[in-house]
CSV table of C-alpha atoms and ligand atoms in Angstrom, one decimal:
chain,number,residue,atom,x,y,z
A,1203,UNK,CA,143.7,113.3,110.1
A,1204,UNK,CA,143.7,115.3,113.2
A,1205,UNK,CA,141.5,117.6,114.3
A,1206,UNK,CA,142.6,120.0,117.4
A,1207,UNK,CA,139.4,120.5,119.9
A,1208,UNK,CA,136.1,120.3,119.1
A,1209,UNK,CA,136.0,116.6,120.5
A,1210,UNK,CA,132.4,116.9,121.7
A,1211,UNK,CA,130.9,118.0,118.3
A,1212,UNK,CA,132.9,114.9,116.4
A,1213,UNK,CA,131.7,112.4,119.2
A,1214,UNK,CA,128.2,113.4,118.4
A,1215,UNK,CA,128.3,112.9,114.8
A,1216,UNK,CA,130.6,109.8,115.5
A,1217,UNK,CA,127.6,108.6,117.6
A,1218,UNK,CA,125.5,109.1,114.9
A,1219,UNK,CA,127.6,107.1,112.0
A,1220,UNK,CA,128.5,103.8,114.8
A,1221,UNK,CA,124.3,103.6,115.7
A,1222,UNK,CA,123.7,103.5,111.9
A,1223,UNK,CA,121.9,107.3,112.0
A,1224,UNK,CA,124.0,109.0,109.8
A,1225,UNK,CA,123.0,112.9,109.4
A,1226,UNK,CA,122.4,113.7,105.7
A,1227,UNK,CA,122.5,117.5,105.9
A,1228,UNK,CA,124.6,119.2,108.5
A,1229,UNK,CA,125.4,122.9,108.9
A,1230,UNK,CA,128.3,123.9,110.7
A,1231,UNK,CA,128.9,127.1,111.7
A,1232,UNK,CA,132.1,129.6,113.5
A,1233,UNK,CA,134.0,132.1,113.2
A,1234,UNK,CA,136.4,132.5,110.7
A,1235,UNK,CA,139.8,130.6,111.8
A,1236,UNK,CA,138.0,127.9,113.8
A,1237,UNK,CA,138.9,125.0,111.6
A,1238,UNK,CA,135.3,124.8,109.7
A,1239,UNK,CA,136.8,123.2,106.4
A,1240,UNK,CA,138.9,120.3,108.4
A,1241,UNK,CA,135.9,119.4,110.3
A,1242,UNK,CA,133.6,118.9,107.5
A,1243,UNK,CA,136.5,116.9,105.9
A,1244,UNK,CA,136.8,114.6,109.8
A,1245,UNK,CA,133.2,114.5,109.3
A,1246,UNK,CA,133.1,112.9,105.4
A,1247,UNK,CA,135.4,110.6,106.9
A,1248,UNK,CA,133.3,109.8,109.4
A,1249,UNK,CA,130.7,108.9,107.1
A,1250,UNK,CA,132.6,107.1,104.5
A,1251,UNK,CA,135.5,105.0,106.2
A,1252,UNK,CA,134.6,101.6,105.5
A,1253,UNK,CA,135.2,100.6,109.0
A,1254,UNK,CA,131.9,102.3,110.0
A,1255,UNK,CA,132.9,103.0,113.9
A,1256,UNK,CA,132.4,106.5,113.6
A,1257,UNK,CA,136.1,106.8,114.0
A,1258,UNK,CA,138.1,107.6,110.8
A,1259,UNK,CA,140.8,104.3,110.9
A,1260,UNK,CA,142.9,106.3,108.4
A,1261,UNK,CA,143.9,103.4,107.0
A,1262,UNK,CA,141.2,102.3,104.3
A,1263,UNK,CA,140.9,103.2,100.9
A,1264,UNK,CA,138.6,105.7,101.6
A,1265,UNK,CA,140.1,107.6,104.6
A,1266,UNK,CA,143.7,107.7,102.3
A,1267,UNK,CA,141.9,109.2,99.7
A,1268,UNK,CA,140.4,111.8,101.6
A,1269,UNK,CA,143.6,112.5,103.4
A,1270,UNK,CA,145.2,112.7,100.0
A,1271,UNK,CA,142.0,115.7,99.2
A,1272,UNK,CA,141.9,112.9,95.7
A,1273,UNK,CA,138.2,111.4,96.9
A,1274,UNK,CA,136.0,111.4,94.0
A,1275,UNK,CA,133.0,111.2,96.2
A,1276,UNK,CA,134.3,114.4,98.5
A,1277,UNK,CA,132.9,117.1,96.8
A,1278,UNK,CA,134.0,120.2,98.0
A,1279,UNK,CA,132.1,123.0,95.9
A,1280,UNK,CA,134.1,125.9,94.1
A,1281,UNK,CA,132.8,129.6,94.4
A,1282,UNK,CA,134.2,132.1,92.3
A,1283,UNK,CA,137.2,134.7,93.2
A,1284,UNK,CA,134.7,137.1,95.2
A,1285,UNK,CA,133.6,134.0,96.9
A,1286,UNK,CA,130.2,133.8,95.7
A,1287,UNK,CA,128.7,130.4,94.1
A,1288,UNK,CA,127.1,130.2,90.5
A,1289,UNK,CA,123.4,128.8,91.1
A,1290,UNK,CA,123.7,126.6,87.7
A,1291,UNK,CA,127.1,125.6,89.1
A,1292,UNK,CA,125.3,124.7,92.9
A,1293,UNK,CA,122.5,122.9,90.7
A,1294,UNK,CA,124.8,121.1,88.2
A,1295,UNK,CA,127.6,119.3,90.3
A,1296,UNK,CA,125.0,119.0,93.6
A,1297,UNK,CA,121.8,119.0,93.2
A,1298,UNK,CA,121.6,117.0,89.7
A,1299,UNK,CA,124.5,114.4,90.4
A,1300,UNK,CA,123.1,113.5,94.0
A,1301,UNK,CA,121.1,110.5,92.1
A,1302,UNK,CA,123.3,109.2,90.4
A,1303,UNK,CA,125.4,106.6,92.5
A,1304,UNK,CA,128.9,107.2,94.4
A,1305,UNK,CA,131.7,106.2,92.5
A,1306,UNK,CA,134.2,104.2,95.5
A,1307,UNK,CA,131.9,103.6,98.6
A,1308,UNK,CA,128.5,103.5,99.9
A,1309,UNK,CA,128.1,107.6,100.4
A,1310,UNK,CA,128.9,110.8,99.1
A,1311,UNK,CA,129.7,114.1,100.7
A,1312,UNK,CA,129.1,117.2,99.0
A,1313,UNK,CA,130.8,120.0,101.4
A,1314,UNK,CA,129.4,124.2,100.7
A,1315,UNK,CA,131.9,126.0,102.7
A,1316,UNK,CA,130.9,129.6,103.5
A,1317,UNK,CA,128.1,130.3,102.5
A,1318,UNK,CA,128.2,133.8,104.0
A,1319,UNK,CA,131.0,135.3,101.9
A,1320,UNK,CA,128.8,133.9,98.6
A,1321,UNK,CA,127.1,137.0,99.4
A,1322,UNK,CA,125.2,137.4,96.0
A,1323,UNK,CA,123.7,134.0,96.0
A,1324,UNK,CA,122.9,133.0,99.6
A,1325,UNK,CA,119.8,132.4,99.5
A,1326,UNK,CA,119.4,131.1,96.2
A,1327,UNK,CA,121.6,128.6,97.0
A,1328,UNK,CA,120.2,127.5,100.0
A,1329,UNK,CA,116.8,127.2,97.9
A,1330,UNK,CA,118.1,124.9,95.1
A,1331,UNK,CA,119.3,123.0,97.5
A,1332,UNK,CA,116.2,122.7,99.6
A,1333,UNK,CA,114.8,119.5,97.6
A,1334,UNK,CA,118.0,118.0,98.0
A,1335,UNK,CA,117.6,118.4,102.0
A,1336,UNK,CA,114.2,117.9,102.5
A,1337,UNK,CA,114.3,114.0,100.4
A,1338,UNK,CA,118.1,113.0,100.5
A,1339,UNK,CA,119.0,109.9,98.5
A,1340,UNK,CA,120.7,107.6,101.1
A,1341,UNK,CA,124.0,107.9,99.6
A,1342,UNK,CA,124.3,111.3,99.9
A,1343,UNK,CA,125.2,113.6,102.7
A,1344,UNK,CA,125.5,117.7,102.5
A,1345,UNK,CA,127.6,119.8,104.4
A,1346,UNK,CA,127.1,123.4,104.5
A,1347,UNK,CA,129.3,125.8,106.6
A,1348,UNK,CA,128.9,129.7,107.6
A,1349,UNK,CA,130.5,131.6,109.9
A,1350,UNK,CA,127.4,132.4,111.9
A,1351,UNK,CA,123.9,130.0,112.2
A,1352,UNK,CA,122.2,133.3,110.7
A,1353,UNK,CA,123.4,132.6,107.5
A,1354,UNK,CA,120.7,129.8,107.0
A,1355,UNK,CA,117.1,129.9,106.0
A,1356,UNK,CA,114.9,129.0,109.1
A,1357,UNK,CA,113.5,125.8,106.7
A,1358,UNK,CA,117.3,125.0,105.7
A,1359,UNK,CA,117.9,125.2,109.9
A,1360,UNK,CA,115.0,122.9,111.1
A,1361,UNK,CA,116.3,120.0,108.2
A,1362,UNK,CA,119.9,120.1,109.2
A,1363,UNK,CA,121.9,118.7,112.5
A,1364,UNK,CA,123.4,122.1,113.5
A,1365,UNK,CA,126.6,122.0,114.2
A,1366,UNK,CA,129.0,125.3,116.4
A,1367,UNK,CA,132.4,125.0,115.9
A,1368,UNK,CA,133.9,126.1,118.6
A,1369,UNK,CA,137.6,128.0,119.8
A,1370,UNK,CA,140.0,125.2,121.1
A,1371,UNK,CA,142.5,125.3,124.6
A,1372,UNK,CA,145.4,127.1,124.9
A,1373,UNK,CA,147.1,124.2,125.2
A,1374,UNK,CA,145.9,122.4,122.1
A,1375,UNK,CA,146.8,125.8,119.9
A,1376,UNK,CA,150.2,125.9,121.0
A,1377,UNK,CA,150.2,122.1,120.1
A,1378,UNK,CA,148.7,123.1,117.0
A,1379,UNK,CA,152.0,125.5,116.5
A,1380,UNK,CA,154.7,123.2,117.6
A,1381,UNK,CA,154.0,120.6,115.7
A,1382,UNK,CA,153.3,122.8,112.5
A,1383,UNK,CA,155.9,125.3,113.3
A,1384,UNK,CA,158.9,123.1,114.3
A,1385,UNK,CA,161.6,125.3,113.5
A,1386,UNK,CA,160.1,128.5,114.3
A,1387,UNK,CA,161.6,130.9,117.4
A,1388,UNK,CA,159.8,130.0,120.3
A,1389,UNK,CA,159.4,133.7,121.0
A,1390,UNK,CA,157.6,134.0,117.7
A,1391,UNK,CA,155.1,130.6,118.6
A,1392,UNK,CA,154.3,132.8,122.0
A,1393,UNK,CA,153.6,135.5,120.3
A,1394,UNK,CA,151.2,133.7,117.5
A,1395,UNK,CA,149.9,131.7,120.5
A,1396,UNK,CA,148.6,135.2,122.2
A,1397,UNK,CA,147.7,137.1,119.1
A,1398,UNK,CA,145.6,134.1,118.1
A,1399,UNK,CA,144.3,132.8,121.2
A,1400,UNK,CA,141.7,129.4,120.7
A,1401,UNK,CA,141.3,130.1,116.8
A,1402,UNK,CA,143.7,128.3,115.2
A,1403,UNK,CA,143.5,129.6,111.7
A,1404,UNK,CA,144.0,133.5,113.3
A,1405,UNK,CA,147.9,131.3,115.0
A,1406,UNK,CA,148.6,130.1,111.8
A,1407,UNK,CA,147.6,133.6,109.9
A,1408,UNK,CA,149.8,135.0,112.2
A,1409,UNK,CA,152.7,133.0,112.0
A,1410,UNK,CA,152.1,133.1,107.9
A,1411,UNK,CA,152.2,136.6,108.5
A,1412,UNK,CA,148.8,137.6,106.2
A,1413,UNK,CA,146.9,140.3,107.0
A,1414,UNK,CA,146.3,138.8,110.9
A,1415,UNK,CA,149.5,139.8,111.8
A,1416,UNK,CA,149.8,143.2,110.2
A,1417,UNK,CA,146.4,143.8,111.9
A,1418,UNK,CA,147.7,142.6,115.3
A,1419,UNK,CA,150.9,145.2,114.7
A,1420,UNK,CA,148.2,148.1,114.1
A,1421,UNK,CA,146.7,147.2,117.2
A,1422,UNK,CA,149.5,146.9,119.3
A,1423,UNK,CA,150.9,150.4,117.7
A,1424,UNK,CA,147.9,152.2,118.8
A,1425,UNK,CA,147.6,150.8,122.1
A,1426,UNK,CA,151.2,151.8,122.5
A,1427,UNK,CA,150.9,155.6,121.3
A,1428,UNK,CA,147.9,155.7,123.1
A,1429,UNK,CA,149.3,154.6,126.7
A,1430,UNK,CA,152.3,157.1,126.1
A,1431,UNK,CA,149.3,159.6,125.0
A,1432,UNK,CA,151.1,160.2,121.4
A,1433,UNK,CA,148.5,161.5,119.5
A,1434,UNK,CA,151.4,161.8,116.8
A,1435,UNK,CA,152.2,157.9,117.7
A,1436,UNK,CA,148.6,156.8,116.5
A,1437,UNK,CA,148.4,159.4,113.4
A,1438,UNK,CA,151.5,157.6,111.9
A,1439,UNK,CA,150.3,154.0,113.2
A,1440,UNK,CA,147.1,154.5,111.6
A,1441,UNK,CA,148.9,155.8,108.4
A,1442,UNK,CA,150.1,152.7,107.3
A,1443,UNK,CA,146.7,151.6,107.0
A,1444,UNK,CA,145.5,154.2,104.6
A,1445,UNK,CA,143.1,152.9,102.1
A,1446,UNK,CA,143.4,149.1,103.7
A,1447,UNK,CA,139.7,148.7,104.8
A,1448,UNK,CA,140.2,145.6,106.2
A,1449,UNK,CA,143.2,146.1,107.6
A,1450,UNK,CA,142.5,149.6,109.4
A,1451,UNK,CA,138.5,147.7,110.4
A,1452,UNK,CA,140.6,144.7,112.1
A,1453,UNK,CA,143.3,146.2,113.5
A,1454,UNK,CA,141.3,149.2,115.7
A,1455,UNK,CA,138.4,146.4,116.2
A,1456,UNK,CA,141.4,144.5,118.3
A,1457,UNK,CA,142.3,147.7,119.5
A,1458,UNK,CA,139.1,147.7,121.1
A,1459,UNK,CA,139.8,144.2,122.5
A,1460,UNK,CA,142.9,145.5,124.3
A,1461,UNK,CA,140.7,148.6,125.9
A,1462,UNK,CA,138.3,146.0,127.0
A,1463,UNK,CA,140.7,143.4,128.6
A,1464,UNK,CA,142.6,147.0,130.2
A,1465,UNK,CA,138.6,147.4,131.6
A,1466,UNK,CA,138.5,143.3,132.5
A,1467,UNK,CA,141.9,143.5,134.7
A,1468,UNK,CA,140.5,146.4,136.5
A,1469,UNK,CA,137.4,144.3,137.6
A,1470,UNK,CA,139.7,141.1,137.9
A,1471,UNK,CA,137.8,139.6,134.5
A,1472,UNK,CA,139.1,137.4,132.0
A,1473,UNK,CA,141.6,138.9,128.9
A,1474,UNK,CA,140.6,137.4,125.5
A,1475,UNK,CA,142.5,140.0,123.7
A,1476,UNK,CA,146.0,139.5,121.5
A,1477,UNK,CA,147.9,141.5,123.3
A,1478,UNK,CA,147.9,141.3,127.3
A,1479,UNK,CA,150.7,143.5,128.0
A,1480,UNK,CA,149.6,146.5,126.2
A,1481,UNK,CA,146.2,145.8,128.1
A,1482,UNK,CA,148.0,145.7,131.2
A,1483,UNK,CA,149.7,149.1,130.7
A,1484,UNK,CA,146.5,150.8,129.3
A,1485,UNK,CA,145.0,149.5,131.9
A,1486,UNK,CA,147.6,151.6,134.9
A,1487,UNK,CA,146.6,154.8,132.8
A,1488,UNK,CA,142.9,154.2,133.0
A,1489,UNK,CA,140.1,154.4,134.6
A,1490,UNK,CA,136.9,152.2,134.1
A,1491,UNK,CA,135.1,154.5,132.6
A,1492,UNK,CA,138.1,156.2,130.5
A,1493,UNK,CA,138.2,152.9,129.7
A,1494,UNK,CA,134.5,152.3,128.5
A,1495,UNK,CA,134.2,155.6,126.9
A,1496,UNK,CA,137.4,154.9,124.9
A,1497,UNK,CA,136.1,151.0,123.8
A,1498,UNK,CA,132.9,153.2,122.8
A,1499,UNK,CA,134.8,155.6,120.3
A,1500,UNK,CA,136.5,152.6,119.0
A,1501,UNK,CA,133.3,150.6,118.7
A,1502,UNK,CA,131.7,154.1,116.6
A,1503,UNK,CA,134.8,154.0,114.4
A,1504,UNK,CA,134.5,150.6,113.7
A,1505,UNK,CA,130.8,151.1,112.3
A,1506,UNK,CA,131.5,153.9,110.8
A,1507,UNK,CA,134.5,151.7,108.7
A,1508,UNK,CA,131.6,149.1,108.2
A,1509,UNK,CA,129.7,151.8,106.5
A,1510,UNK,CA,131.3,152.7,104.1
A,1511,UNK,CA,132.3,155.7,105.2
A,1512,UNK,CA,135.7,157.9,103.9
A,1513,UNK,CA,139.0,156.2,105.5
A,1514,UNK,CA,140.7,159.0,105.8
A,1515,UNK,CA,137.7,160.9,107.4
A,1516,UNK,CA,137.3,158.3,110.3
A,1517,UNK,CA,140.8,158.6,111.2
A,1518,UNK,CA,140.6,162.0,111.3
A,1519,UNK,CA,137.7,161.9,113.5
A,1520,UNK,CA,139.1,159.0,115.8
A,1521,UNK,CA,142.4,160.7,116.2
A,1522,UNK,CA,140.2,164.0,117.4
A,1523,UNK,CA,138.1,161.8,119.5
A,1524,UNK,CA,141.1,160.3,121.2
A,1525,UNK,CA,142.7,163.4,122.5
B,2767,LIG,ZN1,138.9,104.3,107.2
């Protein structure tokens, strides 16, 4: 099992499992794309490899079965299609199996992933499971993950071992993509490798080409039209976005990202962007504050999207603002 990155976070909760302290509630929390899933999986094996060194040896009964996703003490819980998690479900297959013994080894994991995007049930969730936290049995450990801290009840926070998942290298992404990617163009793991930067899961979205990619074309469109000043250019580019919140939200949010790192090589700062050539040829057409009042129109229509208000009408509006 290999995780890429977050070495520091793993040594602490290896720490924890070789001087016998294993944590029995954990929350870890990142953005989406950071890898949240895997580590809570590196970190069940942490806990259950019957080696006990902190270090999964991949070679046990347990650590196979894990790798295998067949553990019958790795319980990952289910939420429905809109991602949000039945309470009786949370209270059935967690909270009232958590006495009764593991079935292979000495501990069970029982893994919540995103508890955010259960958006319905958050916090009922978290309060079934607050007995469960506060007066673990020792053969049971809960994971819980989010893609921001906030997610969690203050008195769910000060009970857990809060763990931040964090972006990895350059370097160990484009490791990530060559050894996933083998026979892909290398033109096309540069490009995945830029539009995705540290998070891994945006690479691989990319080079799956889901919606990351189609939202990383948008962005690159407009920021195209708008260097040649096409207000025709970023009509038709925001156009194929029509009626695709997500889409248009992501794709003018890394829009923004581009204007930003066009404002960051001006002042010799760092680009985080996905695309640092269109950033580099907004960046000879503006100045800094063109460039700050143009991430600030972006930034309006961005919360305007986020509010629910008519598609069409912010395009409108963002097209008039941008000419
Ligand atoms: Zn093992």
């Amino acid at each position: 099992m290999k995780i890429y990155g977050n070495q520091t976070l793993l040594k602490q909760t290896a720490r924890m499992v070789s001087a016998g302290r294993e944590p029995h509630s954990m929350i870890i929390h990142g953005e989406k794309g950071l890898g949240k899933k895997e580590i809570a999986k590196y970190i069940a094996a942490q806990l259950m490899c019957e080696a006990h060194t902190g270090e999964p040896c991949g070679q046990c009964r347990s650590c196979r079965l894990i790798e295998k996703g067949v553990h019958p003490d790795l319980i990952f819980a289910q939420p429905n299609d809109k991602g949000n998690y039945y309470v009786e479900d949370i209270r059935d297959t967690i909270v009232a199996d958590a006495p009764v013994a593991p079935n292979e080894g000495d501990i069970k994991v029982y893994v919540i992933p995103d508890l955010d995007l259960s958006v319905q049930t958050t916090v009922q969730v978290q309060n079934i499971l607050l007995k469960l936290i506060e007066e673990p049995p020792d053969h049971t450990a809960l994971i819980l993950t989010a893609r921001s801290r906030e997610t969690f009840l203050s008195t769910i926070i000060s009970r857990c071992v809060s763990l931040a998942a964090a972006p990895v290298t350059m370097q160990e992404s484009g490791e990530y993509l060559q050894e996933n990617y083998p026979d892909r163009d290398i033109t096309e793991i540069r490009e995945a490798l830029e539009a995705g930067k540290g998070n891994i899961g945006r690479c691989r979205a990319y080079m799956e080409k889901e919606q990351y990619y189609n939202s990383v074309a948008l962005a690159k469109n407009l920021a195209a039209a708008y260097s040649e000043g096409s207000e025709y250019g970023v009509l038709k580019a925001l156009a194929a976005a029509d009626g695709k919140k997500a889409l248009l939200r992501e794709g003018v949010y890394l829009f923004s990202e581009i204007v930003r790192d066009s404002c960051a090589l001006l002042t010799d700062g760092e680009v985080i962007g996905c695309d640092t050539r269109a950033a580099e040829a907004l960046s000879r057409k503006l100045t800094l504050s063109a460039g700050a009042e143009l991430y600030d129109i972006l930034t309006a229509a961005v919360r305007r999207i986020d509010a629910n208000c008519s598609l069409s009408l912010v395009c409108n509006s963002l097209c008039a603002e941008l000419f």
